[in-house]
Amino acid sequence: MSSSEHSLKDYLPILSMAGLILIVQVLSLLLSTPMETNNMQAFEDPTQVSNSIYYIIMILAFTLVVLIAIKKNMKWIISLFIYLAILSTLYYVFFALFSLIPSLAGFEDILSVLISTGLTVLLYKYPEWYIIDILGVCIAGGVSALIGISLSIIPVVILLILLAVYDAISVYKTKHMITMAEGIMDLKLPILFIIPKHPGYSFIKETFKEGEKREAFFMGLGDAVMPTLLVVSANVFIENGGFSYPVLGAILGTLAGHILLSIVVMKGKPQAGLPFLNTGAILGFFAGVLISGASIL
């Protein structure tokens, strides 16, 4: 095998993950308009910085519950919570999509319930990697859109900075994020993206035994969701957002951060993703603001 072929094989997972992130960001932009129209915002006043603190507290509380459940060998609590969250997120996603189709007016609710329930059951019964990836895109896009329309630019930037700092501390200092990830991987929960290293890979058959070589690359859905919040917020809260320079800058910055993160990860050490991804999104966004002269206040 030539060095060029070897390089292509090594970097294909990076490009694949980048592709998934890009799809999540495009889907979140598509969903943001119907979600905003249907008043799915989580907060009445999206400009309040306290909203960001609220999300941080929720994340910390969830992390504590997960760690306690792992320690007490009560992982069923984690599974129940995750599947309920998946069910509700898929409902919002399909409701928003169906609301874009005039001929389905009046049927959005029942159709969304049926489809989201069916897909959640499918995930539970057959959590193969390609099903997890496809629905992971829907879930990540839905969560990004829901939170992105609920927070204006300043609260989102503050949230991303705080999350990047927290992720770095939890991976490099306390290492509880690594403990949490290792503790729930064997539950086969659809909270991550999976890129197989070979065609015959099966996530269902993955054992996650300690010291065993991984047959796939993994990335948590949060690594796609968090920087995408800024993409959605820029689209919603900057006048004439769309695919403007700030939105495009946040997208390109996220992808640049992902590539840099992947290069570091390929050296073999666990890395906190959000310091790379969130920083890339923020820098790209502000570069777009400077180019366009847009106001973020």
XYZ file of C-alpha atoms in Angstrom, residues 3-297:
295
model
C 1.696 6.203 1.583
C -1.059 8.163 -0.150
C -3.467 5.221 0.093
C -2.559 4.778 3.727
C -3.212 8.442 4.399
C -6.602 8.309 2.682
C -7.631 5.299 4.760
C -6.488 6.953 7.974
C -8.242 10.246 7.309
C -11.479 8.841 5.865
C -13.096 8.544 9.346
C -12.237 12.205 10.005
C -13.963 13.247 6.785
C -16.929 10.987 7.544
C -17.404 12.482 11.014
C -17.047 15.978 9.535
C -19.745 15.049 7.030
C -22.089 13.990 9.836
C -21.473 17.255 11.698
C -22.194 19.238 8.529
C -25.450 17.322 7.940
C -26.490 18.013 11.550
C -25.843 21.721 11.063
C -27.778 21.925 7.798
C -30.692 19.959 9.302
C -30.741 22.201 12.372
C -30.982 25.264 10.139
C -33.880 23.655 8.263
C -35.669 22.804 11.515
C -35.088 26.160 13.216
C -37.697 28.067 11.181
C -40.685 25.711 11.698
C -39.698 25.192 15.351
C -39.631 28.940 15.915
C -42.929 29.334 14.074
C -44.504 26.675 16.316
C -43.199 28.430 19.458
C -40.950 25.571 20.576
C -38.496 27.919 22.280
C -37.512 26.833 25.786
C -37.307 30.401 27.162
C -39.542 33.437 26.886
C -36.548 35.782 26.739
C -33.672 34.204 24.742
C -31.346 37.122 25.523
C -31.009 36.287 29.235
C -27.513 35.042 30.141
C -29.095 33.170 33.058
C -30.511 30.751 30.486
C -26.967 29.549 29.815
C -26.385 28.970 33.531
C -29.612 26.977 33.636
C -28.328 24.628 30.923
C -24.991 24.215 32.698
C -26.792 23.264 35.924
C -28.916 20.734 34.010
C -25.815 19.161 32.460
C -24.058 18.944 35.826
C -27.146 17.417 37.442
C -27.471 14.826 34.663
C -23.767 13.963 34.927
C -24.132 13.434 38.690
C -27.147 11.156 38.218
C -25.312 9.099 35.582
C -22.211 8.689 37.745
C -24.320 7.628 40.739
C -26.297 5.171 38.591
C -23.043 3.648 37.280
C -21.613 3.325 40.788
C -24.839 1.797 42.175
C -25.161 -0.543 39.174
C -28.514 1.001 38.244
C -27.815 1.682 34.577
C -31.462 1.049 33.673
C -32.154 4.571 34.969
C -29.753 5.971 32.370
C -31.340 3.913 29.598
C -34.860 4.993 30.571
C -33.921 8.675 30.644
C -32.055 8.532 27.327
C -34.842 6.745 25.463
C -37.468 9.152 26.803
C -35.280 12.049 25.654
C -34.872 10.426 22.219
C -38.629 9.858 21.908
C -39.476 13.472 22.743
C -36.736 14.918 20.501
C -37.807 12.824 17.507
C -41.396 13.966 18.082
C -40.357 17.634 17.884
C -38.230 16.961 14.797
C -40.994 15.263 12.829
C -43.640 17.723 13.992
C -41.482 20.562 12.686
C -40.847 18.765 9.378
C -44.507 17.832 8.865
C -45.570 21.407 9.579
C -43.709 22.370 6.392
C -46.107 20.205 4.332
C -49.496 21.954 3.901
C -51.296 18.723 2.934
C -50.502 17.250 6.362
C -52.059 20.134 8.299
C -53.979 18.725 11.264
C -52.158 15.382 11.151
C -48.705 16.511 12.320
C -49.278 15.470 15.924
C -50.462 11.894 15.400
C -47.938 11.214 12.644
C -45.093 12.542 14.792
C -46.145 10.366 17.745
C -46.385 7.221 15.605
C -43.092 7.716 13.763
C -41.059 8.837 16.790
C -42.383 5.907 18.830
C -41.642 3.422 16.051
C -38.102 4.704 15.526
C -37.365 4.699 19.267
C -38.507 1.075 19.478
C -36.323 0.249 16.456
C -33.314 1.840 18.186
C -33.985 -0.189 21.316
C -34.491 -3.482 19.505
C -31.798 -3.136 16.834
C -29.121 -0.556 17.754
C -26.864 -1.174 14.756
C -24.363 1.533 13.874
C -26.044 2.780 10.679
C -29.432 3.120 12.388
C -27.794 4.960 15.280
C -25.973 7.302 12.864
C -29.080 8.108 10.811
C -31.289 8.791 13.811
C -28.375 10.419 15.628
C -28.343 13.061 12.904
C -32.070 13.669 13.465
C -31.663 13.822 17.243
C -28.610 16.095 17.145
C -30.227 18.357 14.542
C -33.419 18.573 16.606
C -31.665 19.340 19.898
C -29.432 21.929 18.202
C -32.439 23.664 16.672
C -34.511 23.595 19.880
C -31.759 25.087 22.046
C -30.392 27.339 19.295
C -33.712 29.152 18.839
C -33.963 29.514 22.632
C -30.666 31.360 23.156
C -29.484 34.519 21.416
C -25.865 35.100 20.433
C -24.328 36.286 23.719
C -25.888 33.527 25.903
C -24.825 30.899 23.340
C -21.231 32.135 23.221
C -21.078 32.155 27.029
C -22.578 28.648 27.148
C -20.047 27.326 24.621
C -17.119 28.823 26.543
C -18.353 27.351 29.841
C -18.945 23.944 28.250
C -15.490 23.939 26.671
C -13.899 24.677 30.045
C -16.049 22.040 31.768
C -15.230 19.431 29.105
C -11.509 20.086 29.464
C -11.667 19.786 33.257
C -13.798 16.619 33.133
C -11.465 14.884 30.651
C -7.990 16.090 31.650
C -8.372 16.866 35.368
C -11.148 14.950 37.134
C -11.480 12.414 34.278
C -15.091 11.724 35.286
C -16.228 12.205 31.687
C -14.037 9.270 30.648
C -15.449 7.222 33.537
C -18.982 8.103 32.477
C -18.356 7.237 28.822
C -16.782 3.891 29.683
C -19.603 3.131 32.100
C -22.421 3.530 29.584
C -20.812 2.355 26.316
C -21.909 -1.237 26.956
C -25.538 -0.099 27.171
C -25.467 0.458 23.378
C -27.281 3.755 23.806
C -27.784 5.861 20.652
C -25.959 8.907 22.003
C -22.963 8.827 19.678
C -21.897 8.657 16.051
C -20.105 5.540 14.859
C -17.757 5.132 11.890
C -16.656 1.482 11.386
C -13.030 0.683 10.589
C -14.047 -2.212 8.318
C -17.177 -3.199 6.315
C -18.223 -6.131 8.530
C -18.390 -4.150 11.764
C -21.412 -4.599 14.051
C -22.072 -2.254 16.971
C -24.495 -4.795 18.423
C -21.671 -7.330 18.732
C -19.207 -4.789 20.185
C -18.102 -5.982 23.654
C -16.207 -2.929 24.966
C -13.919 -5.143 27.024
C -11.079 -3.290 28.725
C -7.866 -3.355 26.691
C -9.656 -4.623 23.579
C -8.921 -2.801 20.334
C -11.849 -0.738 19.083
C -13.186 -1.632 15.650
C -14.847 1.728 15.062
C -14.400 5.443 15.673
C -16.835 7.091 18.099
C -17.960 10.671 18.673
C -20.593 11.805 21.186
C -23.644 13.594 19.819
C -22.807 16.514 22.103
C -19.701 17.249 20.034
C -21.981 17.913 17.070
C -24.762 19.641 19.015
C -22.881 22.234 21.060
C -21.075 24.182 18.292
C -24.209 23.938 16.143
C -26.092 25.998 18.736
C -24.139 29.023 17.524
C -24.922 28.201 13.887
C -28.662 28.153 14.634
C -28.566 31.198 16.915
C -26.706 33.213 14.277
C -29.307 32.192 11.716
C -32.230 33.184 13.954
C -30.998 36.245 15.834
C -28.823 38.048 13.286
C -30.895 39.999 10.790
C -30.849 38.381 7.349
C -29.053 35.369 8.894
C -29.560 32.481 6.493
C -26.239 31.333 5.075
C -24.660 34.717 5.903
C -21.015 35.165 6.804
C -21.530 34.654 10.572
C -23.498 31.435 9.985
C -21.037 30.175 7.392
C -18.126 31.183 9.620
C -19.528 29.166 12.543
C -19.983 26.136 10.272
C -16.490 26.314 8.787
C -14.972 27.035 12.197
C -16.635 23.932 13.651
C -15.288 21.763 10.837
C -11.788 23.244 11.234
C -11.925 22.529 14.965
C -13.052 18.978 14.257
C -10.177 18.336 11.868
C -7.640 19.662 14.380
C -9.238 17.570 17.140
C -9.139 14.435 14.962
C -5.453 14.905 14.150
C -4.680 15.114 17.885
C -6.912 12.111 18.674
C -5.111 10.017 16.059
C -2.014 10.235 18.259
C -3.783 7.851 20.625
C -4.788 9.906 23.667
C -8.367 10.739 24.795
C -9.186 14.354 24.051
C -11.891 16.753 25.152
C -13.772 17.648 21.985
C -15.546 20.870 22.915
C -12.441 23.031 23.471
C -11.571 22.410 19.803
C -15.091 22.449 18.341
C -16.583 25.314 20.344
C -13.484 27.472 19.910
C -13.565 26.847 16.164
C -17.253 27.756 15.954
C -16.802 30.935 18.017
C -13.737 32.138 16.093
C -15.381 31.350 12.754
C -18.556 33.144 13.808
C -16.736 36.328 14.862
C -14.673 36.240 11.681
C -17.948 36.198 9.766
C -19.287 39.063 11.885
C -16.194 41.142 11.107
C -16.452 40.432 7.389
C -20.185 41.196 7.207
C -20.279 44.036 9.728
C -23.337 42.435 11.359
C -24.459 43.425 14.855
C -24.708 40.713 17.523
C -26.506 42.857 20.108
